[in-house]
C-alpha atoms as a PDB file:
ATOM      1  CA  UNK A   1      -3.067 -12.182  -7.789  1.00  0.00           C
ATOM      2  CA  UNK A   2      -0.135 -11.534  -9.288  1.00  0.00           C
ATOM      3  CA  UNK A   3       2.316 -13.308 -11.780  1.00  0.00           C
ATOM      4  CA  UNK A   4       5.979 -14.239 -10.239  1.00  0.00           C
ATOM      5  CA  UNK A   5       8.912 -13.056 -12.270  1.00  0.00           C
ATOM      6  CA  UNK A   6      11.512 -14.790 -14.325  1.00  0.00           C
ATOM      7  CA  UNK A   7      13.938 -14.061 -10.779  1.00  0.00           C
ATOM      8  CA  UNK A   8      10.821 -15.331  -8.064  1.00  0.00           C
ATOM      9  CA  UNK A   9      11.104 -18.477 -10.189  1.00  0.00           C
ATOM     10  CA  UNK A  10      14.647 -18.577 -10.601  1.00  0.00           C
ATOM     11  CA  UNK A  11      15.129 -18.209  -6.744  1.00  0.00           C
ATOM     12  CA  UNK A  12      12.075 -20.934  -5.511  1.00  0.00           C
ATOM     13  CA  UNK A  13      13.696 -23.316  -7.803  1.00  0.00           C
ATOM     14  CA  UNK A  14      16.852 -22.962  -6.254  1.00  0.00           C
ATOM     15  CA  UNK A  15      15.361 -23.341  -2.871  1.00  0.00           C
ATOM     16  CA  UNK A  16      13.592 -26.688  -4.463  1.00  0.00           C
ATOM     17  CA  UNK A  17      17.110 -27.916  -5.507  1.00  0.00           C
ATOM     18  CA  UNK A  18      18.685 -26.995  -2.052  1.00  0.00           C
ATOM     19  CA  UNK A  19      15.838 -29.371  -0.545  1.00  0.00           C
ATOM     20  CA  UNK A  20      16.714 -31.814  -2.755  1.00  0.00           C
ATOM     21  CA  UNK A  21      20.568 -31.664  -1.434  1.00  0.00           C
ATOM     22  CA  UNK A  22      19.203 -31.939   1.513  1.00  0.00           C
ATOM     23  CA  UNK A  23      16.935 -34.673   1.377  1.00  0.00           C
ATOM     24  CA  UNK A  24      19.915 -36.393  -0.458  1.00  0.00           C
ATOM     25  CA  UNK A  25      22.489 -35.642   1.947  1.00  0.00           C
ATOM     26  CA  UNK A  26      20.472 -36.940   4.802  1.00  0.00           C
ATOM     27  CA  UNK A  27      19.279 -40.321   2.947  1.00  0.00           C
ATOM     28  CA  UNK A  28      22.334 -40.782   1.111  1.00  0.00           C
ATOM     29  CA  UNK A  29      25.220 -39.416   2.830  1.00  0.00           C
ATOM     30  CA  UNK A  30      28.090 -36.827   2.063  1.00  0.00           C
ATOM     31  CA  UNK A  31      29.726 -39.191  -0.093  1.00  0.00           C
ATOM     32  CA  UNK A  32      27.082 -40.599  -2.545  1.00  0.00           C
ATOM     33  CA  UNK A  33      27.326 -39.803  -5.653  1.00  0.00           C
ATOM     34  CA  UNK A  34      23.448 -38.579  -6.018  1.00  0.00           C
ATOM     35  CA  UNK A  35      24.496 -35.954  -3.510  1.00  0.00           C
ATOM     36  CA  UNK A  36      27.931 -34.767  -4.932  1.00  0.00           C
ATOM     37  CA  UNK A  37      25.800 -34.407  -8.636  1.00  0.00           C
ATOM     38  CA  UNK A  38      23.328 -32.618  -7.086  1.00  0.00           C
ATOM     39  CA  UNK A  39      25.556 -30.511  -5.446  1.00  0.00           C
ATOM     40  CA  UNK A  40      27.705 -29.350  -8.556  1.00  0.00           C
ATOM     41  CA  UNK A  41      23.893 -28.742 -10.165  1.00  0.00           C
ATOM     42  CA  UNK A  42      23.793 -25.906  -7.696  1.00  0.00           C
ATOM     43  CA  UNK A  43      27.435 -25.304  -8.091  1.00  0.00           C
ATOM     44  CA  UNK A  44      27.099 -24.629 -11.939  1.00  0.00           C
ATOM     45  CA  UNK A  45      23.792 -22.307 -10.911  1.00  0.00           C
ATOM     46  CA  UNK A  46      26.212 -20.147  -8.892  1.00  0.00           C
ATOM     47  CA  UNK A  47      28.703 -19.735 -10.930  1.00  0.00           C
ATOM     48  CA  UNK A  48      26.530 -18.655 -13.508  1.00  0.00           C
ATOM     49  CA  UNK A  49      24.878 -15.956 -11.216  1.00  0.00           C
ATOM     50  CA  UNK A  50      28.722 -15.086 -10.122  1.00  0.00           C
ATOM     51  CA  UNK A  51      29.714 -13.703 -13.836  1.00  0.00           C
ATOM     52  CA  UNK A  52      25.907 -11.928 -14.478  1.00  0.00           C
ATOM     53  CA  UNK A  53      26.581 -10.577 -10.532  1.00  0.00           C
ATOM     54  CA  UNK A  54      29.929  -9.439 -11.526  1.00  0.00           C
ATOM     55  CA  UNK A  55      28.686  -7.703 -15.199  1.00  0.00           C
ATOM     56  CA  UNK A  56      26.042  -5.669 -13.516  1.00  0.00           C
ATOM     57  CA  UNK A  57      28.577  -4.323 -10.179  1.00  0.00           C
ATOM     58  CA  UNK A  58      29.628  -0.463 -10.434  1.00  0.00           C
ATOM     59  CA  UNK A  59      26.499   1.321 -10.603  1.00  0.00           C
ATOM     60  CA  UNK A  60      26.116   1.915  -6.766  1.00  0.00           C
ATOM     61  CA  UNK A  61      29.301   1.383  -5.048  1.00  0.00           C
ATOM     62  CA  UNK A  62      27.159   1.495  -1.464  1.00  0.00           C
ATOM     63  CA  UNK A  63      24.828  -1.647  -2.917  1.00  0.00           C
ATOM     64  CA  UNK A  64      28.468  -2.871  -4.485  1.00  0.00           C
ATOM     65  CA  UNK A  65      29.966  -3.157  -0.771  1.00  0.00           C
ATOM     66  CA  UNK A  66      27.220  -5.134   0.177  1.00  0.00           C
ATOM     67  CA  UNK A  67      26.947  -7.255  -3.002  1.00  0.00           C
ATOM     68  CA  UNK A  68      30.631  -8.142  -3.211  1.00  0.00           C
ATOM     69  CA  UNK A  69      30.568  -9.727   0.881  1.00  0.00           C
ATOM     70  CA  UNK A  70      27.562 -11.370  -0.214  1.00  0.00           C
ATOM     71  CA  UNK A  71      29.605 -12.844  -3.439  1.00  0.00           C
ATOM     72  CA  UNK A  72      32.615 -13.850  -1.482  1.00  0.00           C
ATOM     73  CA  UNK A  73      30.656 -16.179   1.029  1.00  0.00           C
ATOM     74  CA  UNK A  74      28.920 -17.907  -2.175  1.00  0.00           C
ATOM     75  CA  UNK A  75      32.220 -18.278  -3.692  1.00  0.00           C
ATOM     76  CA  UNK A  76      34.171 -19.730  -0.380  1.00  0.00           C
ATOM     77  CA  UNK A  77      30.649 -22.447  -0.718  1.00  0.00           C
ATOM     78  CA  UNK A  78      31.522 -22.783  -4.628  1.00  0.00           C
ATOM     79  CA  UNK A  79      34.992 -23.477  -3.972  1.00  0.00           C
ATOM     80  CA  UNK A  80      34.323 -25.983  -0.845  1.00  0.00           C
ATOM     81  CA  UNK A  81      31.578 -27.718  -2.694  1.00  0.00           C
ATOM     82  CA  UNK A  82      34.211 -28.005  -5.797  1.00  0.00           C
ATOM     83  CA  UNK A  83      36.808 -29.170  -3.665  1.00  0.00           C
ATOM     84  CA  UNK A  84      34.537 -31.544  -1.893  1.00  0.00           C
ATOM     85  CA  UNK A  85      33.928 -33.019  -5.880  1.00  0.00           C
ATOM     86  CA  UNK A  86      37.697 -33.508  -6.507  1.00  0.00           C
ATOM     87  CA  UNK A  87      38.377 -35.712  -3.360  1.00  0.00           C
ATOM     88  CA  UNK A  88      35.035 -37.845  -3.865  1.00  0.00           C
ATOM     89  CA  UNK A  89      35.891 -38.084  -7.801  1.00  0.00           C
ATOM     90  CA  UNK A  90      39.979 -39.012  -6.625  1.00  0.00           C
ATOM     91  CA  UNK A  91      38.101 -41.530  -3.752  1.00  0.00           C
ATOM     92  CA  UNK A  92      36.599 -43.416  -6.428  1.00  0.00           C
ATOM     93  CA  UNK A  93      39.717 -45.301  -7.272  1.00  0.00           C
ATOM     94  CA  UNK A  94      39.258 -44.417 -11.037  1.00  0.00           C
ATOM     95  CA  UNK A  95      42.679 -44.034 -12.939  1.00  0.00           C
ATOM     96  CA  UNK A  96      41.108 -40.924 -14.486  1.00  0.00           C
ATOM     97  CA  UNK A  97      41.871 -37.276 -13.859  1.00  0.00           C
ATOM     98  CA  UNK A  98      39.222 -35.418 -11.957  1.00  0.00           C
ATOM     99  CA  UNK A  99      39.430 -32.852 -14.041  1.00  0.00           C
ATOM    100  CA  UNK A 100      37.841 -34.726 -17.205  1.00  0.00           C
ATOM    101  CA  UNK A 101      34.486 -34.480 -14.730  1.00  0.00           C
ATOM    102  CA  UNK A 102      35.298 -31.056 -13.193  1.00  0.00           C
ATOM    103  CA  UNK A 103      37.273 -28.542 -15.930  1.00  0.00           C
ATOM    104  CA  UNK A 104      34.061 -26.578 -16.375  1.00  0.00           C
ATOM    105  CA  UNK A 105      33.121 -25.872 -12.737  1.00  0.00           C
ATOM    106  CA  UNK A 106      37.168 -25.242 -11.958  1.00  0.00           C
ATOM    107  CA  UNK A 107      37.477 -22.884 -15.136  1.00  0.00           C
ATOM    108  CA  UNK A 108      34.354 -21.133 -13.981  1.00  0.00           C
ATOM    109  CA  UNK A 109      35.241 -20.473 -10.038  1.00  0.00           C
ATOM    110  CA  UNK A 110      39.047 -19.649 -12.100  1.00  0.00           C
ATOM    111  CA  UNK A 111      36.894 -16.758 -14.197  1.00  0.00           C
ATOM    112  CA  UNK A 112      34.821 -16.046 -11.301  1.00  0.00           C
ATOM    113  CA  UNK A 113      37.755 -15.528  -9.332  1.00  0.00           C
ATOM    114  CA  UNK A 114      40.002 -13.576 -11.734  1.00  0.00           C
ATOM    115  CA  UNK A 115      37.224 -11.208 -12.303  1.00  0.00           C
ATOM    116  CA  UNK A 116      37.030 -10.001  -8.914  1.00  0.00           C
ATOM    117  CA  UNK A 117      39.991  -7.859  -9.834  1.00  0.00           C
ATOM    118  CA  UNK A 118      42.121  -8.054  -6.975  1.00  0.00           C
ATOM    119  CA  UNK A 119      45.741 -10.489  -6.606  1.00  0.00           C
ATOM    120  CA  UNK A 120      44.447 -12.390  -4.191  1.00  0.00           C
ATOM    121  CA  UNK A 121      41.823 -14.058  -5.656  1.00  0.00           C
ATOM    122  CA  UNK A 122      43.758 -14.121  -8.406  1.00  0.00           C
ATOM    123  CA  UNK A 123      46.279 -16.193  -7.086  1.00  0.00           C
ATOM    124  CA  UNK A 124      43.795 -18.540  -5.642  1.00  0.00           C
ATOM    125  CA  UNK A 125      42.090 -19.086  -9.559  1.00  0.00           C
ATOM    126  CA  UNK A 126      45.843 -20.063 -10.587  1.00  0.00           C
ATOM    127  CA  UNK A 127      45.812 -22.428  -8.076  1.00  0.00           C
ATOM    128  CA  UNK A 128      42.369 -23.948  -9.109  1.00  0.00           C
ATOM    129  CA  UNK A 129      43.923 -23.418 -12.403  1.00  0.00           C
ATOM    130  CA  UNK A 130      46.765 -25.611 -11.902  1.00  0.00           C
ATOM    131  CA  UNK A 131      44.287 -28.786 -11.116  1.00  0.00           C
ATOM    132  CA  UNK A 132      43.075 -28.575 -14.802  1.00  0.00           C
ATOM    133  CA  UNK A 133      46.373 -27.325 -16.354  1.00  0.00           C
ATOM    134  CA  UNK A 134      47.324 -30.832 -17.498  1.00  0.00           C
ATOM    135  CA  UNK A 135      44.303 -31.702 -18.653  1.00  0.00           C
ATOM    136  CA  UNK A 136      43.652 -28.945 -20.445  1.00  0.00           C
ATOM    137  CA  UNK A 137      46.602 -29.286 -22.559  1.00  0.00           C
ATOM    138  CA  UNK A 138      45.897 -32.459 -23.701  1.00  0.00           C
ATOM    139  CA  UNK A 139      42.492 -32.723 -23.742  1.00  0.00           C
ATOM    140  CA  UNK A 140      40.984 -29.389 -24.539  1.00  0.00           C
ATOM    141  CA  UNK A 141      41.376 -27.062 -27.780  1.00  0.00           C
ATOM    142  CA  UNK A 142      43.838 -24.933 -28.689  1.00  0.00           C
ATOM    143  CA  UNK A 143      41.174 -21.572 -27.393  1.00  0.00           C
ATOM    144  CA  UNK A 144      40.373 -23.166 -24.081  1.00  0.00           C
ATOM    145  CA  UNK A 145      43.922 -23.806 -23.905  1.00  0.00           C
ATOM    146  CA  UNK A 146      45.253 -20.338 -23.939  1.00  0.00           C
ATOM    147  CA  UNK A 147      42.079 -19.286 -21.546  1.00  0.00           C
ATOM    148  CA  UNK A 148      43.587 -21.867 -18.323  1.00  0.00           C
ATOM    149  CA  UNK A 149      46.670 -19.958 -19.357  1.00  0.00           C
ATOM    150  CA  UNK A 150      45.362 -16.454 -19.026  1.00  0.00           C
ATOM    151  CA  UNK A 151      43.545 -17.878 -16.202  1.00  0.00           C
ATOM    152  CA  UNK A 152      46.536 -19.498 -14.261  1.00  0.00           C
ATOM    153  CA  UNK A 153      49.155 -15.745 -15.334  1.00  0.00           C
ATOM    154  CA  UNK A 154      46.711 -13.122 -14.106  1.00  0.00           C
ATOM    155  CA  UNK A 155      47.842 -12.334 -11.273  1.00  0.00           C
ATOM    156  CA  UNK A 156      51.138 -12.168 -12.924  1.00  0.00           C
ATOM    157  CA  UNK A 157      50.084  -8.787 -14.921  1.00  0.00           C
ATOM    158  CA  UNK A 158      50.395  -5.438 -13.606  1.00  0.00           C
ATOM    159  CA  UNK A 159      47.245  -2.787 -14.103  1.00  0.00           C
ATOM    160  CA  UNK A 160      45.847  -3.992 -17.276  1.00  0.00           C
ATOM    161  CA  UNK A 161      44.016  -0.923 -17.587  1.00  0.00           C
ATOM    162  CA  UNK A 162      47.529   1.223 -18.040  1.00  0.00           C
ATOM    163  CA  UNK A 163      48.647   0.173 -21.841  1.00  0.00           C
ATOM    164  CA  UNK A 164      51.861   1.795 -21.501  1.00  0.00           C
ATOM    165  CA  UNK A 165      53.212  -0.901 -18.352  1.00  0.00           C
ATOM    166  CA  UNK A 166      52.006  -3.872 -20.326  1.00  0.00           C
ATOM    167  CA  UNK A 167      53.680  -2.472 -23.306  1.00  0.00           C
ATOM    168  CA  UNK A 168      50.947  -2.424 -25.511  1.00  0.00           C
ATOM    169  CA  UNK A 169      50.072   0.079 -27.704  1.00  0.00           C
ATOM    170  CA  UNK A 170      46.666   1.888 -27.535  1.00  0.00           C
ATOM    171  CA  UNK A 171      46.068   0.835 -31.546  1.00  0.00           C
ATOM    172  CA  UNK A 172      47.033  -2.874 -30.371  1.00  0.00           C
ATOM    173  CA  UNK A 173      44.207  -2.740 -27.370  1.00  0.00           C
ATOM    174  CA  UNK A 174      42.100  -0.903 -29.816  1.00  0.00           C
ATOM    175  CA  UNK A 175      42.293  -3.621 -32.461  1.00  0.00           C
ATOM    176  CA  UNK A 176      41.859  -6.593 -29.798  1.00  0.00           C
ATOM    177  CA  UNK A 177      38.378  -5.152 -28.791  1.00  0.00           C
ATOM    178  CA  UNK A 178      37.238  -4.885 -32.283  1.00  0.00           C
ATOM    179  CA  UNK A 179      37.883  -8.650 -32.841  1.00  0.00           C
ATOM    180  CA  UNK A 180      36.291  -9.505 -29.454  1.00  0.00           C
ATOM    181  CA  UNK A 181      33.396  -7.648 -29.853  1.00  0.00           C
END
């Protein structure tokens, strides 16, 4: 017999938690909260997988192809099931922002988006972007502040990977990545 892998785990307890939405959904309904916590659970899973998806694309542009219409359909759900999360969180009747329950999952479908490269997508993270804007500016620190703001302008740069249009120098890049990393 053999052992499952880290992934063969990874992947039947994702199919255990999809049951449980489910099962939830079924008992519960669409609009209790069990189900809408449950739901960002598997939300926060995928968005996770999104940025290790995106790290590891380039290697095989033919597997790439495939990949990245795989990664757009799980993104459309992300985006749906974090949509779904702001009206139930705004049906509540609470007098507080949405976004103190659902910066994280917005910031990550933002980077998720934004990393796919092209405008488009871009455009739609600064419009995720601009649900946590406010709070972010209040609420979060100075950092996470300046990342919604990178976040909501991306779209706004030209080719970031030609220094001379963004009117940086190549000793200015150069001394950015040694601070990052």
């Amino acid at each position: 017999k053999r052992g499952k892998t880290a992934g063969e785990d990874a992947e039947t307890e994702r199919d255990i938690d999809q049951q449980f939405l489910q099962m939830a959904t079924s008992i519960c309904g669409v609009r209790h909260w069990t189900t809408h916590f449950l739901n960002l659970s598997l939300i926060e899973e995928s968005l996770a997988s999104f940025h290790s998806t995106l790290m590891a694309m380039g290697r095989d542009s033919d597997k790439d192809a495939e990949t990245t219409e795989d990664l757009f359909v799980e993104i459309a759900e992300a985006a749906d099931g974090i949509g779904r999360a702001y009206s139930f969180a705004s049906s509540l009747g609470l007098r507080l922002d949405p976004a103190h329950w659902l910066f994280d999952y917005t910031v990550g479908l933002a980077r998720t988006l934004v990393g796919l490269g092209d405008v488009k997508s871009q455009k739609y993270a600064a419009e995720w972007i601009s649900r946590v804007e406010r709070y972010a500016e209040r609420f979060e620190n100075e950092g996470m502040a300046k990342v919604v703001v990178a976040l909501r302008d991306a779209w706004k740069r030209e080719d970031t990977g030609d220094a001379k249009k963004g009117g940086e120098s190549d000793q200015l890049r150069e001394g950015k990545r040694r601070k990052i990393g």
